[in-house]
Amino acid sequence: MKRQQHIFSCFLLLSFVLCGCYSPVRYSGDIEAPTSAMTYGDIALSGDVRNRWWEAFGDEGLNAFVEVVLRENPTLQIAYLKLLDSEMAMRQAKSGYYPSISFSRGIGGGGEVYTDPSATPNFSLGLSMSYEIDIWGKVRAQTRVAELSRESAQDDAESAAITLVANVTTQWFTIQYYNDRKELTQKLLALSEDYYELVESYYVAGQTTGMDVLEQRQQIETLRSTLNEIDANIRIAKHALSIMAGGQHVPQVAGKLPEAIDVGGTPTIEALLEARPDVRSALRNAQAADAKITIALANRHPSLRISAGLSFRDKSLIEMFKSLAWDAAVSFVGTIFDGFNLTTAIDRAKVTYLTQAMTYMVTVQNAVADVEKALLNLQIAEQQLADARSQLDRQNEILDVSREYFVGGSLTYNRVLSALRSAVSSAQSELSARLNLINAQIALFKSMGGAQWARDLHDPGLKKAKQQLKDLDDEDEKEKDIEDEDEKDIEDKATKDNDNED
């Protein structure tokens, strides 16, 4: 007996030693980003990257609405619900560090078919414990996968917030652009109507043809159609803002389209890899794939499990508590042949790791390319705005000269109106170029990733997700109480009816 106890103790001690000494988990510490040959070249901007960049435009209405959207947007709320779910999944993964304890109770019956066909009852009551020793690092790898999944869910929330703010500012400035364009179009429409009256008077006097009258009427109709199109585009942009705000009321978008701001600077390649949440998520996916190789290897290796239990078992319910029994066991179980299922799972896990590692490298390259493309588009937009403003200055000069010649009597009013229309058209081109430049700046901010402002959303976002979960539980409890009250009312009514019949 003592010899068996010694063997059991030595086997148990050896198991714990193996558990503490063997840990094959690497977690992709050897993955490096391909940054050596990547640079922004001569298009990099010097300075600090802006944090809450949209506030630099100085639009208080925009700033307030962005806060509403970040609080009420359904897509962002879904991202934080997924983050809450990943936290719970991490808690589940850590449960492998603890033993499993279960309670059982039962009653049954049986007997000999030929000798004693009467049923003999059996009563049982037991408490058991089971624990699998983490020899191969499987539980640690599962916990690591859950931790990486949580961090990846956090990255997804940051990506959603970055995209959301970029879309809000784009739609907001689009509305301001259309407001300014509407004002210019109305101005041109008023001039065209004045010109139409002038052409009609010339036509009556025989100084112009009917073709001039028809062409001028067609231009007026085209401008009125343009105004209707502008109003429709404004409604579409406001509807898009309302959807992003979770159906909240969109305030009046006042003010004119602002001037472009100083974008600050561009991050280094190393800083970009930390600032872009999609890059961080790609790295964590590769690390999680590496940890899953460990899980696949652990599934292939034998498992060591310790179990123990206490139980009461007897044919008599009264005598059952006098027969306390205990049992303890150590099992070492391994698969000899399973049709190459577990071996193939290991190879598949390795292929997944290689795929995720390559995906990370591609994501890094795309991130740098996004910034370079945004910088080039920013340069192009700046040049287009400079050209548009130069053309606007020339058209204004032509308008001033034509007015002088008209006052001097050497030029007809038709030429003045034509110069005025060209000046208004140039003003619209300058307005479009200004919007393109602002959109190019927004695209650059989006390509450079998030900053501290995106991370500051995590705590309130998780808090709201937990509150939604609590509200759901409270609603279930409330519905249960209502059902109980309804059942009680039915029972009371039935009892009352029975009393009345009696």
Short mmCIF file of C-alpha atoms in Angstrom, two decimals:
data_model
loop_
_atom_site.label_atom_id
_atom_site.label_comp_id
_atom_site.label_asym_id
_atom_site.label_seq_id
_atom_site.Cartn_x
_atom_site.Cartn_y
_atom_site.Cartn_z
CA MET A 1 0.00 0.00 0.00
CA LYS A 2 2.77 2.42 0.96
CA ARG A 3 4.65 1.55 -2.18
CA GLN A 4 1.65 2.45 -4.31
CA GLN A 5 1.32 5.78 -2.49
CA HIS A 6 4.99 6.54 -3.19
CA ILE A 7 4.56 5.73 -6.87
CA PHE A 8 1.51 7.98 -7.06
CA SER A 9 3.34 10.84 -5.30
CA CYS A 10 6.41 10.55 -7.57
CA PHE A 11 4.21 10.51 -10.66
CA LEU A 12 2.37 13.60 -9.48
CA LEU A 13 5.62 15.42 -8.67
CA LEU A 14 7.04 14.57 -12.09
CA SER A 15 3.93 15.98 -13.72
CA PHE A 16 4.30 19.35 -11.97
CA VAL A 17 8.00 19.49 -12.89
CA LEU A 18 7.17 18.90 -16.54
CA CYS A 19 4.49 21.56 -16.33
CA GLY A 20 6.93 24.18 -15.07
CA CYS A 21 9.89 23.31 -17.29
CA TYR A 22 8.37 22.99 -20.76
CA SER A 23 6.92 25.99 -22.58
CA PRO A 24 7.16 25.96 -26.41
CA VAL A 25 5.08 29.14 -27.00
CA ARG A 26 6.93 31.80 -29.07
CA TYR A 27 4.15 34.27 -29.95
CA SER A 28 5.87 35.40 -33.14
CA GLY A 29 8.56 37.44 -31.50
CA ASP A 30 10.65 36.98 -34.65
CA ILE A 31 8.26 38.88 -36.96
CA GLU A 32 9.81 42.12 -38.14
CA ALA A 33 8.22 44.76 -40.32
CA PRO A 34 9.90 45.38 -43.70
CA THR A 35 10.78 49.02 -43.06
CA SER A 36 14.37 49.26 -44.31
CA ALA A 37 13.58 50.18 -47.92
CA MET A 38 10.54 52.37 -47.20
CA THR A 39 10.55 56.13 -46.97
CA TYR A 40 8.34 59.11 -47.76
CA GLY A 41 11.25 60.70 -49.59
CA ASP A 42 11.05 64.42 -50.31
CA ILE A 43 7.30 64.55 -49.71
CA ALA A 44 7.51 63.97 -45.94
CA LEU A 45 6.23 66.83 -43.78
CA SER A 46 8.10 68.13 -40.78
CA GLY A 47 6.28 68.76 -37.54
CA ASP A 48 4.13 66.92 -35.03
CA VAL A 49 1.17 64.80 -36.10
CA ARG A 50 -2.07 66.43 -34.94
CA ASN A 51 -4.12 64.64 -32.31
CA ARG A 52 -7.74 65.89 -32.65
CA TRP A 53 -7.08 67.28 -36.12
CA TRP A 54 -10.69 68.24 -37.00
CA GLU A 55 -10.70 70.84 -34.22
CA ALA A 56 -8.04 72.82 -36.12
CA PHE A 57 -10.73 73.96 -38.60
CA GLY A 58 -12.30 76.02 -35.81
CA ASP A 59 -15.90 74.90 -36.43
CA GLU A 60 -17.60 74.53 -33.05
CA GLY A 61 -20.68 72.98 -34.64
CA LEU A 62 -18.54 70.30 -36.26
CA ASN A 63 -16.65 69.61 -33.02
CA ALA A 64 -19.88 69.17 -31.05
CA PHE A 65 -21.41 66.91 -33.70
CA VAL A 66 -18.31 64.69 -33.84
CA GLU A 67 -18.69 64.05 -30.11
CA VAL A 68 -22.35 63.10 -30.65
CA VAL A 69 -21.40 60.69 -33.44
CA LEU A 70 -18.62 59.06 -31.39
CA ARG A 71 -21.15 58.51 -28.61
CA GLU A 72 -24.17 57.37 -30.64
CA ASN A 73 -22.83 55.68 -33.78
CA PRO A 74 -24.17 52.08 -34.03
CA THR A 75 -21.11 50.74 -35.87
CA LEU A 76 -18.81 52.00 -33.14
CA GLN A 77 -21.11 50.56 -30.47
CA ILE A 78 -20.95 47.18 -32.23
CA ALA A 79 -17.15 47.40 -32.18
CA TYR A 80 -17.16 47.93 -28.40
CA LEU A 81 -19.68 45.14 -27.87
CA LYS A 82 -17.25 42.88 -29.72
CA LEU A 83 -14.47 44.20 -27.48
CA LEU A 84 -16.58 43.31 -24.43
CA ASP A 85 -17.15 39.85 -25.88
CA SER A 86 -13.39 39.41 -26.39
CA GLU A 87 -12.81 40.30 -22.73
CA MET A 88 -15.27 37.60 -21.71
CA ALA A 89 -13.57 35.14 -24.09
CA MET A 90 -10.25 35.93 -22.40
CA ARG A 91 -11.86 35.19 -19.04
CA GLN A 92 -13.06 31.85 -20.42
CA ALA A 93 -9.59 31.02 -21.72
CA LYS A 94 -8.07 31.63 -18.29
CA SER A 95 -10.51 29.14 -16.75
CA GLY A 96 -8.10 26.41 -17.88
CA TYR A 97 -5.75 27.45 -15.07
CA TYR A 98 -8.29 26.27 -12.49
CA PRO A 99 -9.67 22.83 -11.67
CA SER A 100 -13.17 21.82 -12.65
CA ILE A 101 -15.38 21.00 -9.68
CA SER A 102 -18.77 19.38 -10.17
CA PHE A 103 -21.60 18.19 -7.97
CA SER A 104 -23.86 15.21 -8.71
CA ARG A 105 -26.90 13.62 -7.19
CA GLY A 106 -29.02 10.81 -8.48
CA ILE A 107 -31.51 8.06 -7.88
CA GLY A 108 -31.91 4.91 -9.87
CA GLY A 109 -33.15 1.38 -9.72
CA GLY A 110 -32.36 -2.07 -11.01
CA GLY A 111 -32.24 -5.79 -10.18
CA GLU A 112 -31.61 -9.29 -11.47
CA VAL A 113 -34.01 -10.23 -14.24
CA TYR A 114 -34.33 -13.93 -13.33
CA THR A 115 -33.42 -14.14 -9.64
CA ASP A 116 -34.85 -10.87 -8.28
CA PRO A 117 -36.98 -8.97 -10.81
CA SER A 118 -38.04 -6.37 -8.26
CA ALA A 119 -36.44 -2.94 -8.66
CA THR A 120 -33.85 -2.04 -6.03
CA PRO A 121 -33.34 1.73 -5.59
CA ASN A 122 -29.85 3.27 -5.61
CA PHE A 123 -29.10 6.71 -4.15
CA SER A 124 -25.93 8.72 -4.82
CA LEU A 125 -24.47 12.08 -3.87
CA GLY A 126 -21.02 13.15 -4.97
CA LEU A 127 -18.44 15.91 -5.37
CA SER A 128 -15.66 15.55 -7.94
CA MET A 129 -12.65 17.57 -9.07
CA SER A 130 -10.69 17.31 -12.31
CA TYR A 131 -7.60 19.22 -13.43
CA GLU A 132 -5.48 18.90 -16.57
CA ILE A 133 -1.86 19.88 -16.03
CA ASP A 134 -0.65 22.31 -18.68
CA ILE A 135 2.48 20.36 -19.64
CA TRP A 136 2.69 21.52 -23.24
CA GLY A 137 1.62 25.16 -22.73
CA LYS A 138 -1.81 24.70 -24.28
CA VAL A 139 -3.70 26.77 -21.68
CA ARG A 140 -1.07 29.49 -21.81
CA ALA A 141 -1.33 29.57 -25.60
CA GLN A 142 -5.13 29.72 -25.47
CA THR A 143 -4.91 32.60 -23.01
CA ARG A 144 -2.45 34.38 -25.26
CA VAL A 145 -4.75 33.95 -28.27
CA ALA A 146 -7.61 35.42 -26.25
CA GLU A 147 -5.44 38.35 -25.15
CA LEU A 148 -4.40 39.04 -28.74
CA SER A 149 -8.03 38.79 -29.87
CA ARG A 150 -8.99 41.38 -27.28
CA GLU A 151 -6.23 43.73 -28.43
CA SER A 152 -7.28 43.15 -32.04
CA ALA A 153 -10.88 44.02 -31.13
CA GLN A 154 -9.55 47.22 -29.59
CA ASP A 155 -7.72 47.97 -32.83
CA ASP A 156 -10.95 47.38 -34.78
CA ALA A 157 -12.73 49.91 -32.56
CA GLU A 158 -9.98 52.46 -33.23
CA SER A 159 -10.22 51.82 -36.98
CA ALA A 160 -13.98 52.34 -36.85
CA ALA A 161 -13.54 55.63 -34.94
CA ILE A 162 -10.89 56.91 -37.36
CA THR A 163 -13.02 56.11 -40.40
CA LEU A 164 -16.10 57.56 -38.70
CA VAL A 165 -14.52 60.94 -37.92
CA ALA A 166 -13.12 61.18 -41.45
CA ASN A 167 -16.57 60.48 -42.94
CA VAL A 168 -18.30 62.98 -40.64
CA THR A 169 -15.90 65.81 -41.46
CA THR A 170 -16.11 65.00 -45.17
CA GLN A 171 -19.91 65.16 -45.19
CA TRP A 172 -19.94 68.29 -43.00
CA PHE A 173 -17.62 70.20 -45.32
CA THR A 174 -19.51 68.87 -48.35
CA ILE A 175 -22.66 70.54 -47.05
CA GLN A 176 -20.77 73.81 -46.55
CA TYR A 177 -19.37 73.47 -50.06
CA TYR A 178 -22.86 73.04 -51.53
CA ASN A 179 -24.14 75.99 -49.47
CA ASP A 180 -21.42 78.20 -50.96
CA ARG A 181 -21.99 76.79 -54.42
CA LYS A 182 -25.72 77.43 -54.09
CA GLU A 183 -25.02 81.06 -53.23
CA LEU A 184 -22.80 81.46 -56.32
CA THR A 185 -25.36 79.72 -58.54
CA GLN A 186 -28.15 81.97 -57.26
CA LYS A 187 -25.99 84.98 -58.01
CA LEU A 188 -25.35 83.74 -61.53
CA LEU A 189 -29.07 82.97 -61.97
CA ALA A 190 -30.01 86.54 -61.03
CA LEU A 191 -27.49 87.88 -63.54
CA SER A 192 -28.79 85.53 -66.23
CA GLU A 193 -32.37 86.66 -65.62
CA ASP A 194 -31.28 90.30 -65.91
CA TYR A 195 -29.42 89.44 -69.09
CA TYR A 196 -32.49 87.62 -70.42
CA GLU A 197 -34.60 90.77 -70.01
CA LEU A 198 -31.90 92.78 -71.77
CA VAL A 199 -31.73 90.31 -74.68
CA GLU A 200 -35.51 90.36 -75.02
CA SER A 201 -35.51 94.16 -75.24
CA TYR A 202 -32.76 93.99 -77.87
CA TYR A 203 -34.78 91.37 -79.77
CA VAL A 204 -37.88 93.60 -79.76
CA ALA A 205 -35.75 96.47 -81.02
CA GLY A 206 -34.34 94.23 -83.76
CA GLN A 207 -30.80 94.39 -82.39
CA THR A 208 -30.42 90.64 -81.75
CA THR A 209 -31.83 87.34 -82.98
CA GLY A 210 -34.35 84.93 -81.51
CA MET A 211 -31.54 82.37 -81.10
CA ASP A 212 -29.91 84.58 -78.46
CA VAL A 213 -33.20 84.71 -76.54
CA LEU A 214 -33.59 80.91 -76.64
CA GLU A 215 -30.01 80.27 -75.57
CA GLN A 216 -30.36 82.63 -72.63
CA ARG A 217 -33.63 80.97 -71.57
CA GLN A 218 -31.95 77.57 -71.74
CA GLN A 219 -29.12 78.81 -69.50
CA ILE A 220 -31.64 79.99 -66.90
CA GLU A 221 -33.36 76.61 -66.91
CA THR A 222 -29.99 74.87 -66.54
CA LEU A 223 -29.09 77.01 -63.52
CA ARG A 224 -32.46 76.31 -61.87
CA SER A 225 -31.91 72.59 -62.42
CA THR A 226 -28.46 72.97 -60.85
CA LEU A 227 -30.04 74.55 -57.77
CA ASN A 228 -32.41 71.59 -57.42
CA GLU A 229 -29.47 69.20 -57.72
CA ILE A 230 -27.56 71.13 -55.04
CA ASP A 231 -30.54 70.97 -52.66
CA ALA A 232 -30.78 67.20 -53.24
CA ASN A 233 -27.06 66.74 -52.52
CA ILE A 234 -27.40 68.72 -49.30
CA ARG A 235 -30.27 66.49 -48.17
CA ILE A 236 -28.26 63.37 -49.03
CA ALA A 237 -25.27 64.60 -47.01
CA LYS A 238 -27.48 65.48 -44.03
CA HIS A 239 -29.09 62.04 -44.19
CA ALA A 240 -25.63 60.44 -44.17
CA LEU A 241 -24.71 62.49 -41.08
CA SER A 242 -27.93 61.42 -39.36
CA ILE A 243 -27.18 57.74 -40.02
CA MET A 244 -23.66 58.09 -38.62
CA ALA A 245 -25.13 59.76 -35.53
CA GLY A 246 -27.47 56.83 -34.95
CA GLY A 247 -30.54 58.70 -36.15
CA GLN A 248 -29.86 61.75 -34.01
CA HIS A 249 -30.93 65.20 -35.19
CA VAL A 250 -28.38 66.91 -37.42
CA PRO A 251 -27.83 70.54 -36.43
CA GLN A 252 -27.84 73.36 -38.94
CA VAL A 253 -24.54 73.29 -40.83
CA ALA A 254 -23.72 76.98 -40.77
CA GLY A 255 -20.73 78.90 -42.01
CA LYS A 256 -18.79 78.81 -45.25
CA LEU A 257 -16.33 76.20 -46.41
CA PRO A 258 -13.17 76.87 -44.37
CA GLU A 259 -9.66 77.25 -45.61
CA ALA A 260 -7.28 74.32 -45.45
CA ILE A 261 -5.30 73.92 -42.24
CA ASP A 262 -1.69 73.18 -41.45
CA VAL A 263 -1.60 69.37 -41.37
CA GLY A 264 1.42 69.29 -39.11
CA GLY A 265 3.87 66.50 -39.92
CA THR A 266 4.09 62.88 -40.98
CA PRO A 267 5.11 60.08 -38.61
CA THR A 268 8.23 58.02 -38.99
CA ILE A 269 7.80 54.52 -40.35
CA GLU A 270 8.19 53.06 -36.86
CA ALA A 271 5.63 55.47 -35.42
CA LEU A 272 3.22 54.71 -38.29
CA LEU A 273 3.30 50.99 -37.47
CA GLU A 274 2.16 51.81 -33.95
CA ALA A 275 -0.35 54.48 -35.01
CA ARG A 276 -2.16 52.39 -37.65
CA PRO A 277 -4.59 50.04 -35.88
CA ASP A 278 -4.90 47.79 -38.94
CA VAL A 279 -1.14 47.19 -38.86
CA ARG A 280 -1.21 46.38 -35.15
CA SER A 281 -4.14 44.04 -35.74
CA ALA A 282 -2.28 42.24 -38.56
CA LEU A 283 0.73 41.69 -36.28
CA ARG A 284 -1.48 40.33 -33.51
CA ASN A 285 -3.21 38.00 -35.94
CA ALA A 286 0.21 36.58 -36.86
CA GLN A 287 1.13 36.21 -33.19
CA ALA A 288 -2.18 34.48 -32.49
CA ALA A 289 -1.58 32.11 -35.41
CA ASP A 290 1.80 31.25 -33.91
CA ALA A 291 0.20 30.51 -30.55
CA LYS A 292 -2.34 28.28 -32.28
CA ILE A 293 0.55 26.13 -33.52
CA THR A 294 1.33 25.44 -29.87
CA ILE A 295 -2.31 24.51 -29.27
CA ALA A 296 -2.25 22.11 -32.24
CA LEU A 297 1.00 20.54 -30.95
CA ALA A 298 -0.46 20.18 -27.46
CA ASN A 299 -3.52 18.42 -28.86
CA ARG A 300 -1.17 15.94 -30.53
CA HIS A 301 0.77 15.23 -27.31
CA PRO A 302 -0.59 13.10 -24.45
CA SER A 303 -2.55 14.89 -21.75
CA LEU A 304 -2.05 14.52 -18.01
CA ARG A 305 -5.15 14.83 -15.85
CA ILE A 306 -5.64 14.58 -12.09
CA SER A 307 -9.05 13.70 -10.70
CA ALA A 308 -10.45 13.17 -7.23
CA GLY A 309 -13.87 12.79 -5.69
CA LEU A 310 -16.03 12.18 -2.65
CA SER A 311 -19.32 10.30 -2.87
CA PHE A 312 -22.15 8.79 -0.89
CA ARG A 313 -23.74 5.74 -2.49
CA ASP A 314 -26.15 3.18 -1.02
CA LYS A 315 -29.44 1.40 -1.63
CA SER A 316 -31.00 3.17 1.33
CA LEU A 317 -31.41 6.93 1.45
CA ILE A 318 -30.95 6.91 5.25
CA GLU A 319 -27.92 4.64 5.22
CA MET A 320 -26.35 6.51 2.27
CA PHE A 321 -24.58 9.11 4.43
CA LYS A 322 -22.83 6.37 6.42
CA SER A 323 -20.97 5.14 3.33
CA LEU A 324 -18.56 7.94 2.39
CA ALA A 325 -16.14 6.89 -0.35
CA TRP A 326 -13.23 8.70 -1.96
CA ASP A 327 -11.25 8.15 -5.10
CA ALA A 328 -8.24 9.78 -6.77
CA ALA A 329 -6.56 9.09 -10.08
CA VAL A 330 -3.89 10.35 -12.43
CA SER A 331 -4.42 9.62 -16.12
CA PHE A 332 -1.93 10.05 -18.94
CA VAL A 333 -3.82 9.74 -22.24
CA GLY A 334 -2.43 10.02 -25.73
CA THR A 335 -3.71 9.36 -29.26
CA ILE A 336 -1.96 6.58 -31.15
CA PHE A 337 -3.76 6.90 -34.49
CA ASP A 338 -6.56 9.19 -35.63
CA GLY A 339 -6.30 9.08 -39.39
CA PHE A 340 -3.66 11.86 -39.38
CA ASN A 341 -6.24 14.37 -38.15
CA LEU A 342 -4.13 16.00 -35.43
CA THR A 343 -0.95 15.91 -37.53
CA THR A 344 -2.71 17.64 -40.39
CA ALA A 345 -4.09 20.20 -37.93
CA ILE A 346 -0.50 21.08 -36.97
CA ASP A 347 0.49 21.61 -40.61
CA ARG A 348 -2.61 23.71 -41.22
CA ALA A 349 -1.78 25.86 -38.20
CA LYS A 350 1.72 26.44 -39.59
CA VAL A 351 0.32 27.42 -43.00
CA THR A 352 -2.05 29.85 -41.29
CA TYR A 353 0.89 31.35 -39.40
CA LEU A 354 2.89 31.85 -42.61
CA THR A 355 -0.15 33.42 -44.26
CA GLN A 356 -0.74 35.83 -41.38
CA ALA A 357 2.95 36.75 -41.24
CA MET A 358 2.92 37.55 -44.96
CA THR A 359 -0.34 39.47 -44.52
CA TYR A 360 1.34 41.59 -41.87
CA MET A 361 4.18 42.46 -44.25
CA VAL A 362 1.70 43.42 -46.97
CA THR A 363 -0.32 45.52 -44.51
CA VAL A 364 2.81 47.43 -43.54
CA GLN A 365 3.63 48.13 -47.18
CA ASN A 366 0.06 49.27 -47.86
CA ALA A 367 0.10 51.56 -44.83
CA VAL A 368 3.23 53.34 -46.02
CA ALA A 369 1.83 53.50 -49.57
CA ASP A 370 -1.40 55.03 -48.24
CA VAL A 371 0.51 57.87 -46.58
CA GLU A 372 2.67 58.44 -49.66
CA LYS A 373 -0.40 58.50 -51.91
CA ALA A 374 -2.19 60.92 -49.57
CA LEU A 375 0.86 63.21 -49.52
CA LEU A 376 1.06 63.23 -53.31
CA ASN A 377 -2.66 63.94 -53.63
CA LEU A 378 -2.23 66.74 -51.10
CA GLN A 379 0.49 68.32 -53.24
CA ILE A 380 -1.67 68.01 -56.35
CA ALA A 381 -4.66 69.56 -54.59
CA GLU A 382 -2.54 72.45 -53.32
CA GLN A 383 -1.33 73.18 -56.85
CA GLN A 384 -4.86 72.93 -58.27
CA LEU A 385 -6.10 75.41 -55.69
CA ALA A 386 -3.26 77.81 -56.52
CA ASP A 387 -4.11 77.54 -60.24
CA ALA A 388 -7.84 78.05 -59.58
CA ARG A 389 -7.16 81.16 -57.52
CA SER A 390 -4.84 82.51 -60.21
CA GLN A 391 -7.58 82.02 -62.82
CA LEU A 392 -10.11 83.69 -60.50
CA ASP A 393 -7.83 86.71 -60.13
CA ARG A 394 -7.48 87.02 -63.91
CA GLN A 395 -11.24 86.73 -64.42
CA ASN A 396 -11.83 89.46 -61.85
CA GLU A 397 -9.33 91.66 -63.67
CA ILE A 398 -11.14 91.01 -66.96
CA LEU A 399 -14.44 91.89 -65.26
CA ASP A 400 -13.03 95.18 -63.93
CA VAL A 401 -11.62 96.15 -67.35
CA SER A 402 -14.86 95.26 -69.16
CA ARG A 403 -16.83 97.44 -66.74
CA GLU A 404 -14.48 100.37 -67.42
CA TYR A 405 -14.86 99.94 -71.18
CA PHE A 406 -18.63 99.66 -70.83
CA VAL A 407 -18.79 102.89 -68.83
CA GLY A 408 -16.59 104.52 -71.49
CA GLY A 409 -19.01 103.38 -74.16
CA SER A 410 -16.53 101.23 -76.09
CA LEU A 411 -17.99 97.87 -75.02
CA THR A 412 -21.49 96.42 -75.03
CA TYR A 413 -23.17 95.15 -71.86
CA ASN A 414 -23.19 91.66 -73.32
CA ARG A 415 -19.42 91.46 -72.88
CA VAL A 416 -19.73 92.66 -69.29
CA LEU A 417 -22.29 89.98 -68.47
CA SER A 418 -20.13 87.34 -70.16
CA ALA A 419 -17.12 88.41 -68.09
CA LEU A 420 -19.24 88.32 -64.95
CA ARG A 421 -20.42 84.78 -65.68
CA SER A 422 -16.83 83.69 -66.24
CA ALA A 423 -15.83 85.23 -62.93
CA VAL A 424 -18.61 83.37 -61.09
CA SER A 425 -17.61 80.12 -62.84
CA SER A 426 -14.01 80.65 -61.74
CA ALA A 427 -15.21 81.24 -58.20
CA GLN A 428 -17.00 77.87 -58.33
CA SER A 429 -13.81 76.21 -59.59
CA GLU A 430 -11.87 77.78 -56.72
CA LEU A 431 -14.50 76.50 -54.29
CA SER A 432 -14.24 72.95 -55.69
CA ALA A 433 -10.44 73.07 -55.51
CA ARG A 434 -10.66 74.19 -51.87
CA LEU A 435 -12.95 71.25 -51.04
CA ASN A 436 -10.58 68.86 -52.83
CA LEU A 437 -7.69 70.16 -50.76
CA ILE A 438 -9.61 69.71 -47.50
CA ASN A 439 -10.60 66.17 -48.53
CA ALA A 440 -6.96 65.44 -49.35
CA GLN A 441 -5.99 66.59 -45.85
CA ILE A 442 -8.69 64.39 -44.31
CA ALA A 443 -7.41 61.41 -46.33
CA LEU A 444 -3.88 62.10 -45.05
CA PHE A 445 -5.03 62.22 -41.42
CA LYS A 446 -6.92 58.96 -41.92
CA SER A 447 -3.92 57.25 -43.57
CA MET A 448 -1.65 58.21 -40.66
CA GLY A 449 -3.87 56.28 -38.23
CA GLY A 450 -5.21 57.08 -34.82
CA ALA A 451 -3.73 59.05 -31.99
CA GLN A 452 -4.53 59.36 -28.32
CA TRP A 453 -8.05 60.59 -29.05
CA ALA A 454 -9.01 57.19 -30.49
CA ARG A 455 -7.65 55.35 -27.46
CA ASP A 456 -9.51 57.68 -25.12
CA LEU A 457 -12.78 56.21 -26.45
CA HIS A 458 -12.10 52.72 -25.06
CA ASP A 459 -13.17 53.27 -21.46
CA PRO A 460 -16.47 55.07 -22.20
CA GLY A 461 -17.15 52.68 -25.09
CA LEU A 462 -16.71 49.61 -22.88
CA LYS A 463 -18.74 51.24 -20.13
CA LYS A 464 -21.66 51.79 -22.50
CA ALA A 465 -21.41 48.21 -23.79
CA LYS A 466 -21.57 46.86 -20.24
CA GLN A 467 -24.54 49.10 -19.51
CA GLN A 468 -26.34 47.74 -22.58
CA LEU A 469 -25.70 44.22 -21.30
CA LYS A 470 -27.03 45.17 -17.88
CA ASP A 471 -30.12 46.79 -19.42
CA LEU A 472 -30.77 43.57 -21.34
CA ASP A 473 -30.57 41.53 -18.14
CA ASP A 474 -32.89 43.97 -16.37
CA GLU A 475 -35.34 43.75 -19.26
CA ASP A 476 -35.35 39.94 -19.04
CA GLU A 477 -36.00 40.13 -15.31
CA LYS A 478 -38.80 42.60 -15.90
CA GLU A 479 -40.43 40.37 -18.51
CA LYS A 480 -40.14 37.41 -16.13
CA ASP A 481 -41.83 39.40 -13.36
CA ILE A 482 -44.63 40.37 -15.74
CA GLU A 483 -45.11 36.72 -16.73
CA ASP A 484 -45.22 35.70 -13.06
CA GLU A 485 -47.80 38.39 -12.34
CA ASP A 486 -49.91 37.25 -15.29
CA GLU A 487 -49.79 33.64 -14.12
CA LYS A 488 -50.72 34.74 -10.62
CA ASP A 489 -53.67 36.75 -11.96
CA ILE A 490 -54.87 33.72 -13.94
CA GLU A 491 -54.62 31.51 -10.87
CA ASP A 492 -56.45 34.06 -8.73
CA LYS A 493 -59.18 34.35 -11.32
CA ALA A 494 -59.53 30.57 -11.54
CA THR A 495 -59.75 30.32 -7.75
CA LYS A 496 -62.37 33.04 -7.67
CA ASP A 497 -64.40 31.31 -10.38
CA ASN A 498 -64.29 28.06 -8.45
CA ASP A 499 -65.46 29.82 -5.28
CA ASN A 500 -68.35 31.37 -7.17
CA GLU A 501 -69.38 27.96 -8.54
CA ASP A 502 -69.29 26.47 -5.05
#
